PDB file of N, CA, C and O in Angstrom:
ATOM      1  N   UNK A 222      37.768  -0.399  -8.682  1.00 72.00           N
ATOM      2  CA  UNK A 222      36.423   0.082  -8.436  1.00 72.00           C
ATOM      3  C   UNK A 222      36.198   1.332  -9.284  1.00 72.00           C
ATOM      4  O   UNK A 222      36.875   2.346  -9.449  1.00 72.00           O
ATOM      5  N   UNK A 223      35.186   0.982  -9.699  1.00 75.00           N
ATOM      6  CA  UNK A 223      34.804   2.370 -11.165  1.00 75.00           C
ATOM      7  C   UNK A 223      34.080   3.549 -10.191  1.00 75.00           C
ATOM      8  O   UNK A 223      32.920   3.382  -9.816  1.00 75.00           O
ATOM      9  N   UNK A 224      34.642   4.431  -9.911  1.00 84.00           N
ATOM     10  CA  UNK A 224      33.870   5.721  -9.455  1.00 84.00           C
ATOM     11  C   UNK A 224      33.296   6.936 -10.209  1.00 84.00           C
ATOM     12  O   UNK A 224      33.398   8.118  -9.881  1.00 84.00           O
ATOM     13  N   UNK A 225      32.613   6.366 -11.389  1.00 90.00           N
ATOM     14  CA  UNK A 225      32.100   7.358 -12.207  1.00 90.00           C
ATOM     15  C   UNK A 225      30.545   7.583 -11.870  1.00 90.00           C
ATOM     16  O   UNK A 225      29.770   6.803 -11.316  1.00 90.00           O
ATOM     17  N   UNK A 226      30.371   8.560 -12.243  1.00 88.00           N
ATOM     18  CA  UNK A 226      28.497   9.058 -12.199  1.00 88.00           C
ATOM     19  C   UNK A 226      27.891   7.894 -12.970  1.00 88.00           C
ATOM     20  O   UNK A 226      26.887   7.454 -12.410  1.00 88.00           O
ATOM     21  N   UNK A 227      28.280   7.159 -14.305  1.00 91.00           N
ATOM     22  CA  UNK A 227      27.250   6.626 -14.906  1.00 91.00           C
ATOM     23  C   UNK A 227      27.272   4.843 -14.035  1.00 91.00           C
ATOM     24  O   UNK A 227      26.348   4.046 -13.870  1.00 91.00           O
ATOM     25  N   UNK A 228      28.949   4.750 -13.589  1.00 90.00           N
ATOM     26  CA  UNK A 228      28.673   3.769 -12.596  1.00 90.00           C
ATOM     27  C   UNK A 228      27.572   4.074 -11.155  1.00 90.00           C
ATOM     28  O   UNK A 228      26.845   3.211 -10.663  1.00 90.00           O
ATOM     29  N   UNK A 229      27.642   4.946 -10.864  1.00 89.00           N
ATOM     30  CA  UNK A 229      27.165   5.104  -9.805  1.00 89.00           C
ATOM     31  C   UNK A 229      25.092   5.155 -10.152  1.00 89.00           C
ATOM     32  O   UNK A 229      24.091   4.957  -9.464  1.00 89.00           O
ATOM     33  N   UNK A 230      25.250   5.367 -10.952  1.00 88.00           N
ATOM     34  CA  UNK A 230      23.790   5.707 -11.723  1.00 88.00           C
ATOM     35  C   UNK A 230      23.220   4.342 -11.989  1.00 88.00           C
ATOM     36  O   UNK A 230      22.007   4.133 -12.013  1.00 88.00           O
ATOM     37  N   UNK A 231      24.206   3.349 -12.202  1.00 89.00           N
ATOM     38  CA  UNK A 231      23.939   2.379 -12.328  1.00 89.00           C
ATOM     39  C   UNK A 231      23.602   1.437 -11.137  1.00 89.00           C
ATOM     40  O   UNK A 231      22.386   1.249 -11.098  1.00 89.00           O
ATOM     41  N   UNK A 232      23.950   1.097 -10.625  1.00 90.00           N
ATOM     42  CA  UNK A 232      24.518   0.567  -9.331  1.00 90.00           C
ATOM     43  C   UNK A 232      23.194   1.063  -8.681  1.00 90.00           C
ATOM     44  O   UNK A 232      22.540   0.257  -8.018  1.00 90.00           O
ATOM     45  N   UNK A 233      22.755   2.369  -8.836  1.00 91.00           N
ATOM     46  CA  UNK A 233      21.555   3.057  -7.868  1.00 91.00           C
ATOM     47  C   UNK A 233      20.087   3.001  -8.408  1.00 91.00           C
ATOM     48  O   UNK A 233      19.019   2.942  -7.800  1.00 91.00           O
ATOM     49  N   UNK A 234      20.335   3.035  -9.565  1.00 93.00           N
ATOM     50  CA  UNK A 234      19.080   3.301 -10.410  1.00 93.00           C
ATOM     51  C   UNK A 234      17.653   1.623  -9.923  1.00 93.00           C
ATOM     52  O   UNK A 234      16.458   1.918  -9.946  1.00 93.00           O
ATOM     53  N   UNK A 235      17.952   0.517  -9.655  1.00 94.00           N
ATOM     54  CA  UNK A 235      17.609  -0.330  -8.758  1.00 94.00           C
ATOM     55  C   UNK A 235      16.729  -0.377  -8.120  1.00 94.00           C
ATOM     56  O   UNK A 235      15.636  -0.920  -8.281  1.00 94.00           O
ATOM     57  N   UNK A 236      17.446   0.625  -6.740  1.00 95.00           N
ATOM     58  CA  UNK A 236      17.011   0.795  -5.559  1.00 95.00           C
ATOM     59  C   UNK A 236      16.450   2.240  -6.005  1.00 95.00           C
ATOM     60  O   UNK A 236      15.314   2.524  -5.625  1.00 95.00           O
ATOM     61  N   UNK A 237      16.914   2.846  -6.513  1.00 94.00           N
ATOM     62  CA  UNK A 237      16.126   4.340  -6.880  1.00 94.00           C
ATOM     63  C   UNK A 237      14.148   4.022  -7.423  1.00 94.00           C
ATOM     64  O   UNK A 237      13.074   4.515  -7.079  1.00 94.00           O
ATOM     65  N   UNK A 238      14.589   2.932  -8.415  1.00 96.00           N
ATOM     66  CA  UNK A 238      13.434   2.786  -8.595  1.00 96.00           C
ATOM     67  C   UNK A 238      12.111   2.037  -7.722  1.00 96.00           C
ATOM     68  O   UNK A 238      10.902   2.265  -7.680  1.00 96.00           O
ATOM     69  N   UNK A 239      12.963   1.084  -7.096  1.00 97.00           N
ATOM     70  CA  UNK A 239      12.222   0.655  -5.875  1.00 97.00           C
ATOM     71  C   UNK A 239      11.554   1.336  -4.687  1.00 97.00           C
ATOM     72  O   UNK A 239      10.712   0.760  -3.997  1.00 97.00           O
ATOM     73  N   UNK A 240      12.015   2.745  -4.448  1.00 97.00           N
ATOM     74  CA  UNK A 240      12.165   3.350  -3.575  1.00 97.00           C
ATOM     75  C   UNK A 240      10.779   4.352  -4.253  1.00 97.00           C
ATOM     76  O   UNK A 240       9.769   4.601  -3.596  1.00 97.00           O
ATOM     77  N   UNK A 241      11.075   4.954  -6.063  1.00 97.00           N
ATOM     78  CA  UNK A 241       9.974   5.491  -6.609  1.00 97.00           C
ATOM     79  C   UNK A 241       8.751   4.709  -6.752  1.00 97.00           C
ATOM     80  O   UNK A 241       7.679   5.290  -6.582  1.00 97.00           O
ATOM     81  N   UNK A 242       8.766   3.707  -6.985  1.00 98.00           N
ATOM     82  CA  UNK A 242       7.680   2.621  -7.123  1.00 98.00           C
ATOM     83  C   UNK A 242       6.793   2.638  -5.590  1.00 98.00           C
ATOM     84  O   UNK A 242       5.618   2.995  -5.671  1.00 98.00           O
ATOM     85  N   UNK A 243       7.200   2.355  -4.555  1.00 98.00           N
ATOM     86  CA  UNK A 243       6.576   2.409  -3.190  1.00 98.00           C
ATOM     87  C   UNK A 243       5.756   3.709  -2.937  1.00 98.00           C
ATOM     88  O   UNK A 243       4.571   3.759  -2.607  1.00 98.00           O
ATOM     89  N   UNK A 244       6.724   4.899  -3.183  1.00 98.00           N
ATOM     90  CA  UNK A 244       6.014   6.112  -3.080  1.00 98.00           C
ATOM     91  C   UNK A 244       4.724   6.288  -3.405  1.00 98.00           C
ATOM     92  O   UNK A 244       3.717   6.551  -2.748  1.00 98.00           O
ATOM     93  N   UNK A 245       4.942   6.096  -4.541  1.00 98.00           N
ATOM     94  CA  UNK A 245       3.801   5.795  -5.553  1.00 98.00           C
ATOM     95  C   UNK A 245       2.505   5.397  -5.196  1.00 98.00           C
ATOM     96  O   UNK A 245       1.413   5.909  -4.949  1.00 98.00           O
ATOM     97  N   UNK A 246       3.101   4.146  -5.267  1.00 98.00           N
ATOM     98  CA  UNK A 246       2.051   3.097  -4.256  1.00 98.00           C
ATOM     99  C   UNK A 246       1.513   3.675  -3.508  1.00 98.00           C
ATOM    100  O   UNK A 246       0.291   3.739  -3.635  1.00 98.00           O
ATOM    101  N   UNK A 247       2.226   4.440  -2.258  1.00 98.00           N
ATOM    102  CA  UNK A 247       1.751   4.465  -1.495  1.00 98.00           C
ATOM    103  C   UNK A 247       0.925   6.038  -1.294  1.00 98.00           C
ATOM    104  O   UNK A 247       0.084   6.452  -0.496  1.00 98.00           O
ATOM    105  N   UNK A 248       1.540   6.543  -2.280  1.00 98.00           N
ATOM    106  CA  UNK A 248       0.552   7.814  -2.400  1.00 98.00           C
ATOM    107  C   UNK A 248      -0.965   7.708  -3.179  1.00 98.00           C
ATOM    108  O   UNK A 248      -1.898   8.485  -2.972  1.00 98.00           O
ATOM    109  N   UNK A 249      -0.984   6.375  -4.270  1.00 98.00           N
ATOM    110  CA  UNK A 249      -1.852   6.475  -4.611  1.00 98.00           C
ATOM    111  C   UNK A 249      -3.374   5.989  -3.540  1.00 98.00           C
ATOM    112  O   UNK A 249      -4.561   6.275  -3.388  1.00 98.00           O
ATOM    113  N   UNK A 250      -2.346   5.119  -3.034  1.00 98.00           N
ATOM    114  CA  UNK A 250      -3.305   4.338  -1.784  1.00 98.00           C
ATOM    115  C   UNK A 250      -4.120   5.058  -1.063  1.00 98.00           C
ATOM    116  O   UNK A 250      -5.318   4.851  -0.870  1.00 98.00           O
ATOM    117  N   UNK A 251      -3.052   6.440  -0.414  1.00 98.00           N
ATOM    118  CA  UNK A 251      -3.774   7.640   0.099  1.00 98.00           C
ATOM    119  C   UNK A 251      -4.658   8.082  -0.176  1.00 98.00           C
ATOM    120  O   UNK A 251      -5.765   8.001   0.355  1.00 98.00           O
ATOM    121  N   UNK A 252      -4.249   8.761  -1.273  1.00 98.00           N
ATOM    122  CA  UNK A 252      -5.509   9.673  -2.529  1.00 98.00           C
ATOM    123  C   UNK A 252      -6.840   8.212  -2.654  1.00 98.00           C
ATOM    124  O   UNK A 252      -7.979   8.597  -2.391  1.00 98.00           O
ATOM    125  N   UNK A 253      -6.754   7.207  -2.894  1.00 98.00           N
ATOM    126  CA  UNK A 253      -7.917   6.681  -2.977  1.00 98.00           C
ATOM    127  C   UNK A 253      -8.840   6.353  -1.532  1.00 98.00           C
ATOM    128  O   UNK A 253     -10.054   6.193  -1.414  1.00 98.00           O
ATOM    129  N   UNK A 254      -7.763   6.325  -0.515  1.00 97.00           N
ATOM    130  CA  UNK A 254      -8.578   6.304   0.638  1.00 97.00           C
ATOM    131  C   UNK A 254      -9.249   7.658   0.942  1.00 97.00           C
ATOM    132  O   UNK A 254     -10.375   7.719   1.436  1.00 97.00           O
ATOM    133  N   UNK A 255      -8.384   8.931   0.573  1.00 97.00           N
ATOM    134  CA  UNK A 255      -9.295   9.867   1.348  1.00 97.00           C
ATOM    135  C   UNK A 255     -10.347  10.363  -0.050  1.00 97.00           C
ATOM    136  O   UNK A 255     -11.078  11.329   0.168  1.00 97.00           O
ATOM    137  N   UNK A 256     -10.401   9.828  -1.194  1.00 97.00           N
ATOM    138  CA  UNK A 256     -11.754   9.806  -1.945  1.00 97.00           C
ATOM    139  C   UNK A 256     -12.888   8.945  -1.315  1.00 97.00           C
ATOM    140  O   UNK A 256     -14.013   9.430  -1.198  1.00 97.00           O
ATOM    141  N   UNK A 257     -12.643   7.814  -0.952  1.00 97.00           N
ATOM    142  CA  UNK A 257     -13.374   7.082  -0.424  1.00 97.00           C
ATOM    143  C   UNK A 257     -14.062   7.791   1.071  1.00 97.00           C
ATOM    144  O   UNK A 257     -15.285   7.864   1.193  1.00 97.00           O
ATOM    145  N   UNK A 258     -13.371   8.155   1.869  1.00 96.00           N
ATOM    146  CA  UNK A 258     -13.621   8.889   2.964  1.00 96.00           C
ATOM    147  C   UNK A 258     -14.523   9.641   2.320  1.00 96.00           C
ATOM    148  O   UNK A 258     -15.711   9.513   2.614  1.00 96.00           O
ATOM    149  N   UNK A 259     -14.134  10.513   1.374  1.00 96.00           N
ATOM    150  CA  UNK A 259     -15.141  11.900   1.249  1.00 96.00           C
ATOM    151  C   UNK A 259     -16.208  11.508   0.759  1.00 96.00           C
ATOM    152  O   UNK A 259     -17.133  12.237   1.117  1.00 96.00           O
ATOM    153  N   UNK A 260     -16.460  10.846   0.228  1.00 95.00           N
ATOM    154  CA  UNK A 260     -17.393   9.929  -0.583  1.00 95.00           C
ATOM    155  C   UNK A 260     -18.456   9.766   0.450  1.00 95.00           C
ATOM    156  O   UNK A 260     -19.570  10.282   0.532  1.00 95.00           O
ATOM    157  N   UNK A 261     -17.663   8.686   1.427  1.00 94.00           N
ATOM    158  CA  UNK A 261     -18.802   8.336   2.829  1.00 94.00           C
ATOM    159  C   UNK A 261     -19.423   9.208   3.130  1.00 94.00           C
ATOM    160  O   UNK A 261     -20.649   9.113   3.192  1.00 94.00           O
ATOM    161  N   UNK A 262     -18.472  10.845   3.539  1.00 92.00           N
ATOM    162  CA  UNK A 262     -18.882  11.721   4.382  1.00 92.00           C
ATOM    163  C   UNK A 262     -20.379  12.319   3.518  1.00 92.00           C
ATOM    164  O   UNK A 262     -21.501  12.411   4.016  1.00 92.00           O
ATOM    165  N   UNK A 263     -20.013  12.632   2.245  1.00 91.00           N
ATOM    166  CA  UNK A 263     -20.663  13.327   1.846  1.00 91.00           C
ATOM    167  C   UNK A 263     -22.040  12.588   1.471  1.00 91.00           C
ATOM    168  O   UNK A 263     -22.913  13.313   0.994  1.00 91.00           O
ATOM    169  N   UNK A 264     -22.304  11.336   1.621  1.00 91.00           N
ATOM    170  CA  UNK A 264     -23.478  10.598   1.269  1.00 91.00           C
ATOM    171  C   UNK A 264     -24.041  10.349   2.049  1.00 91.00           C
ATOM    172  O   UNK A 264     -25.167   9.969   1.731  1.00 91.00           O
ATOM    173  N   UNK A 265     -23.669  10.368   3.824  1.00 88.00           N
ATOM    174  CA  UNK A 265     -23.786  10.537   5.337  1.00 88.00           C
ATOM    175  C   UNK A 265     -24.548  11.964   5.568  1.00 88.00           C
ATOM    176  O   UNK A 265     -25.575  12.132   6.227  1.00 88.00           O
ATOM    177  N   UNK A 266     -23.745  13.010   4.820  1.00 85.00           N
ATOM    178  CA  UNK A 266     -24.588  14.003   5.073  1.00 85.00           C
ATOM    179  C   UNK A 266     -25.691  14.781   4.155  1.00 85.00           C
ATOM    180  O   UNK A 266     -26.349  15.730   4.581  1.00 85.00           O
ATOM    181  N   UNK A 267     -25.800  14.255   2.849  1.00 85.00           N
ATOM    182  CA  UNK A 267     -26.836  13.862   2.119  1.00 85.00           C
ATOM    183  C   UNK A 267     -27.743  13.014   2.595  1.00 85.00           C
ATOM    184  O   UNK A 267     -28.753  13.615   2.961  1.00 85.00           O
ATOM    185  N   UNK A 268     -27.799  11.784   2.751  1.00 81.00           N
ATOM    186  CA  UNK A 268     -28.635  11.350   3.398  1.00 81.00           C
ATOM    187  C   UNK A 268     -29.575  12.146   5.038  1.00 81.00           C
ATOM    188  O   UNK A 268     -30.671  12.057   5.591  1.00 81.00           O
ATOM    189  N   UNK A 269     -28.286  12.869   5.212  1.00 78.00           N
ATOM    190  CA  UNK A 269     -29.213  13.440   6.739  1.00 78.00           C
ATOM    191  C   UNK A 269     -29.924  14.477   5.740  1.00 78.00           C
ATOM    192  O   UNK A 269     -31.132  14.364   5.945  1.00 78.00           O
ATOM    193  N   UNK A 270     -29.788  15.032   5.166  1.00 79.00           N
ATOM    194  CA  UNK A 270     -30.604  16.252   4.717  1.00 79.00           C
ATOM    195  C   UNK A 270     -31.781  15.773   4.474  1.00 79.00           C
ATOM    196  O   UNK A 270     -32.831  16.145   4.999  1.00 79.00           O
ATOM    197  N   UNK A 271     -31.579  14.543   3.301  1.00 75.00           N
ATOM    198  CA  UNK A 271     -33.103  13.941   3.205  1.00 75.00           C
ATOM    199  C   UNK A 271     -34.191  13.686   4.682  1.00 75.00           C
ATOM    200  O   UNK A 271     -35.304  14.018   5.093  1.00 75.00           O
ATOM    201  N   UNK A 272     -33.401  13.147   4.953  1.00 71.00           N
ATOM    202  CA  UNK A 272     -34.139  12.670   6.568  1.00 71.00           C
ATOM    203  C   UNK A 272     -34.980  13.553   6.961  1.00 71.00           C
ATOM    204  O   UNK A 272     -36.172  13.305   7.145  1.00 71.00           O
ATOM    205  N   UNK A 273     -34.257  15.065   7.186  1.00 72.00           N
ATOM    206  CA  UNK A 273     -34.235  15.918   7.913  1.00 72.00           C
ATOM    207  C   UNK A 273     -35.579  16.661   6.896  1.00 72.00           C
ATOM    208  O   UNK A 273     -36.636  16.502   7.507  1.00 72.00           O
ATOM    209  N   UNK A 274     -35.778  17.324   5.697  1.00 71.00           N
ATOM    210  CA  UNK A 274     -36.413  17.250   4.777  1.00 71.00           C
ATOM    211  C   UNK A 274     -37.272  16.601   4.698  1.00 71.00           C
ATOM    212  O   UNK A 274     -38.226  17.231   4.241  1.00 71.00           O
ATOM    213  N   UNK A 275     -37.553  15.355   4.954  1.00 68.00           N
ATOM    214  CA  UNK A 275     -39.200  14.261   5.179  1.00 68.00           C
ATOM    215  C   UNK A 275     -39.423  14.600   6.666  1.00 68.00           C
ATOM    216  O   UNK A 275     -40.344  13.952   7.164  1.00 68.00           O
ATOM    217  N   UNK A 276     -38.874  15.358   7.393  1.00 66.00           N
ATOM    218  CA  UNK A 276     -40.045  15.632   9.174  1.00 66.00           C
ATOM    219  C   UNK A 276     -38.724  14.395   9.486  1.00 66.00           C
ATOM    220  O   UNK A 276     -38.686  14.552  10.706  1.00 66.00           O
ATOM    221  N   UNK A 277     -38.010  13.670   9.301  1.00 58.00           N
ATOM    222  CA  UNK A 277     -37.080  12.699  10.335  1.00 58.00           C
ATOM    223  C   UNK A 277     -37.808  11.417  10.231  1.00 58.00           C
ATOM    224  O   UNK A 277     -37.337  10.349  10.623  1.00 58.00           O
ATOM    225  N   UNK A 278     -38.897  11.548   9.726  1.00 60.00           N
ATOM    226  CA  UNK A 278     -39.828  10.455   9.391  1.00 60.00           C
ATOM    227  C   UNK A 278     -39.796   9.725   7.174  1.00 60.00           C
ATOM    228  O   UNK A 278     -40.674   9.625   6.316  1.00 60.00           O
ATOM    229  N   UNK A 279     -38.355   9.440   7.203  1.00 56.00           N
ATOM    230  CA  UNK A 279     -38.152   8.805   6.095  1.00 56.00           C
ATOM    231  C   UNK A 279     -38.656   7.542   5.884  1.00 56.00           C
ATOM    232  O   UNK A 279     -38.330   6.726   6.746  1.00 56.00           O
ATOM    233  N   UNK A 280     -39.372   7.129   4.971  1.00 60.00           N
ATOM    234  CA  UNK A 280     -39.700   5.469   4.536  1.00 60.00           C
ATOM    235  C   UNK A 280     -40.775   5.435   5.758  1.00 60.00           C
ATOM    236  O   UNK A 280     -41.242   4.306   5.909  1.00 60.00           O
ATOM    237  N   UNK A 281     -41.230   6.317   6.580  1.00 64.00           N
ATOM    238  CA  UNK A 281     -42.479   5.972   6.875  1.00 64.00           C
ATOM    239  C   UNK A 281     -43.715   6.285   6.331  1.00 64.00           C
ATOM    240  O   UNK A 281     -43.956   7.371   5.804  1.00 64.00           O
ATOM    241  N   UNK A 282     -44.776   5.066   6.474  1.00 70.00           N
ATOM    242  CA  UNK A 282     -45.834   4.980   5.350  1.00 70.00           C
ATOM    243  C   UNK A 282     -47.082   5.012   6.157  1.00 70.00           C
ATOM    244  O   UNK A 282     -47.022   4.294   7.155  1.00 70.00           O
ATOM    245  N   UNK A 283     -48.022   5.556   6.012  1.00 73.00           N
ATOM    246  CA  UNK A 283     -49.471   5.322   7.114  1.00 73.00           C
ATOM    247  C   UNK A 283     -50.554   4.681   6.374  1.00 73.00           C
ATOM    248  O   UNK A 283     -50.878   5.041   5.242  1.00 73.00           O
ATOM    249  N   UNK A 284     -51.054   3.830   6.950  1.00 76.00           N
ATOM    250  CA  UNK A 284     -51.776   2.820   6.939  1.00 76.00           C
ATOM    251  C   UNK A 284     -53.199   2.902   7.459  1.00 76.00           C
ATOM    252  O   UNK A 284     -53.366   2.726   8.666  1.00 76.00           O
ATOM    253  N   UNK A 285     -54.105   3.117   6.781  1.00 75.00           N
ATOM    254  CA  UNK A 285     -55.287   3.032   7.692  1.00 75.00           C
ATOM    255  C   UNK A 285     -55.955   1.581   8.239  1.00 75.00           C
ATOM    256  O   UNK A 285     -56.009   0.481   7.688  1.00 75.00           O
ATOM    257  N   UNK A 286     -56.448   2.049   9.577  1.00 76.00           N
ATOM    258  CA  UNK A 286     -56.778   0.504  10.784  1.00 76.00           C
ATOM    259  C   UNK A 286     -58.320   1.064  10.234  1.00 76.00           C
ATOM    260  O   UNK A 286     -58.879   1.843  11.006  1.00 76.00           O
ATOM    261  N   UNK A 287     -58.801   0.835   9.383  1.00 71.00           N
ATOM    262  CA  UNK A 287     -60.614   0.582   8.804  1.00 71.00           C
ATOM    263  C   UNK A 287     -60.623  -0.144   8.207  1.00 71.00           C
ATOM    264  O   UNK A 287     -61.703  -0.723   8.087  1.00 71.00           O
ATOM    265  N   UNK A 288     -59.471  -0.631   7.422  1.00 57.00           N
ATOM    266  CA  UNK A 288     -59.694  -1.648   6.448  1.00 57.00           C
ATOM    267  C   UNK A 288     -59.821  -3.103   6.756  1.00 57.00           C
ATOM    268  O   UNK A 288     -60.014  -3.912   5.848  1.00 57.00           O
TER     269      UNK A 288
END
């Protein structure tokens, strides 16, 4: 049995990378979910401003009953 560093480097490098690859993954997964989150939030509370800014009365239109 070879007990050297470059055996051992070998032997590991494998699972080392499998192990870096997931991280990865799974950090990027993160970072795109909580962009997405902020994204929502912030277009949630943009949108209320508008709202709030037209009287709460957005996309309403008046119509006159003479015609």
């Amino acid at each position: 049995m070879d007990l050297s560093p470059s055996a051992w480097l070998e032997a590991l490098l494998p699972s080392v990378l499998a192990v870096v690859a997931v991280t990865s993954a799974l950090v990027c997964a993160a970072v795109a979910g909580a962009l997405v989150l902020l994204r929502l939030v912030l277009r949630r509370r943009r949108r209320a401003s508008r709202e709030e800014a037209a009287g709460g009365l957005a996309g309403f239109t008046w119509t006159s009953t003479e015609d």
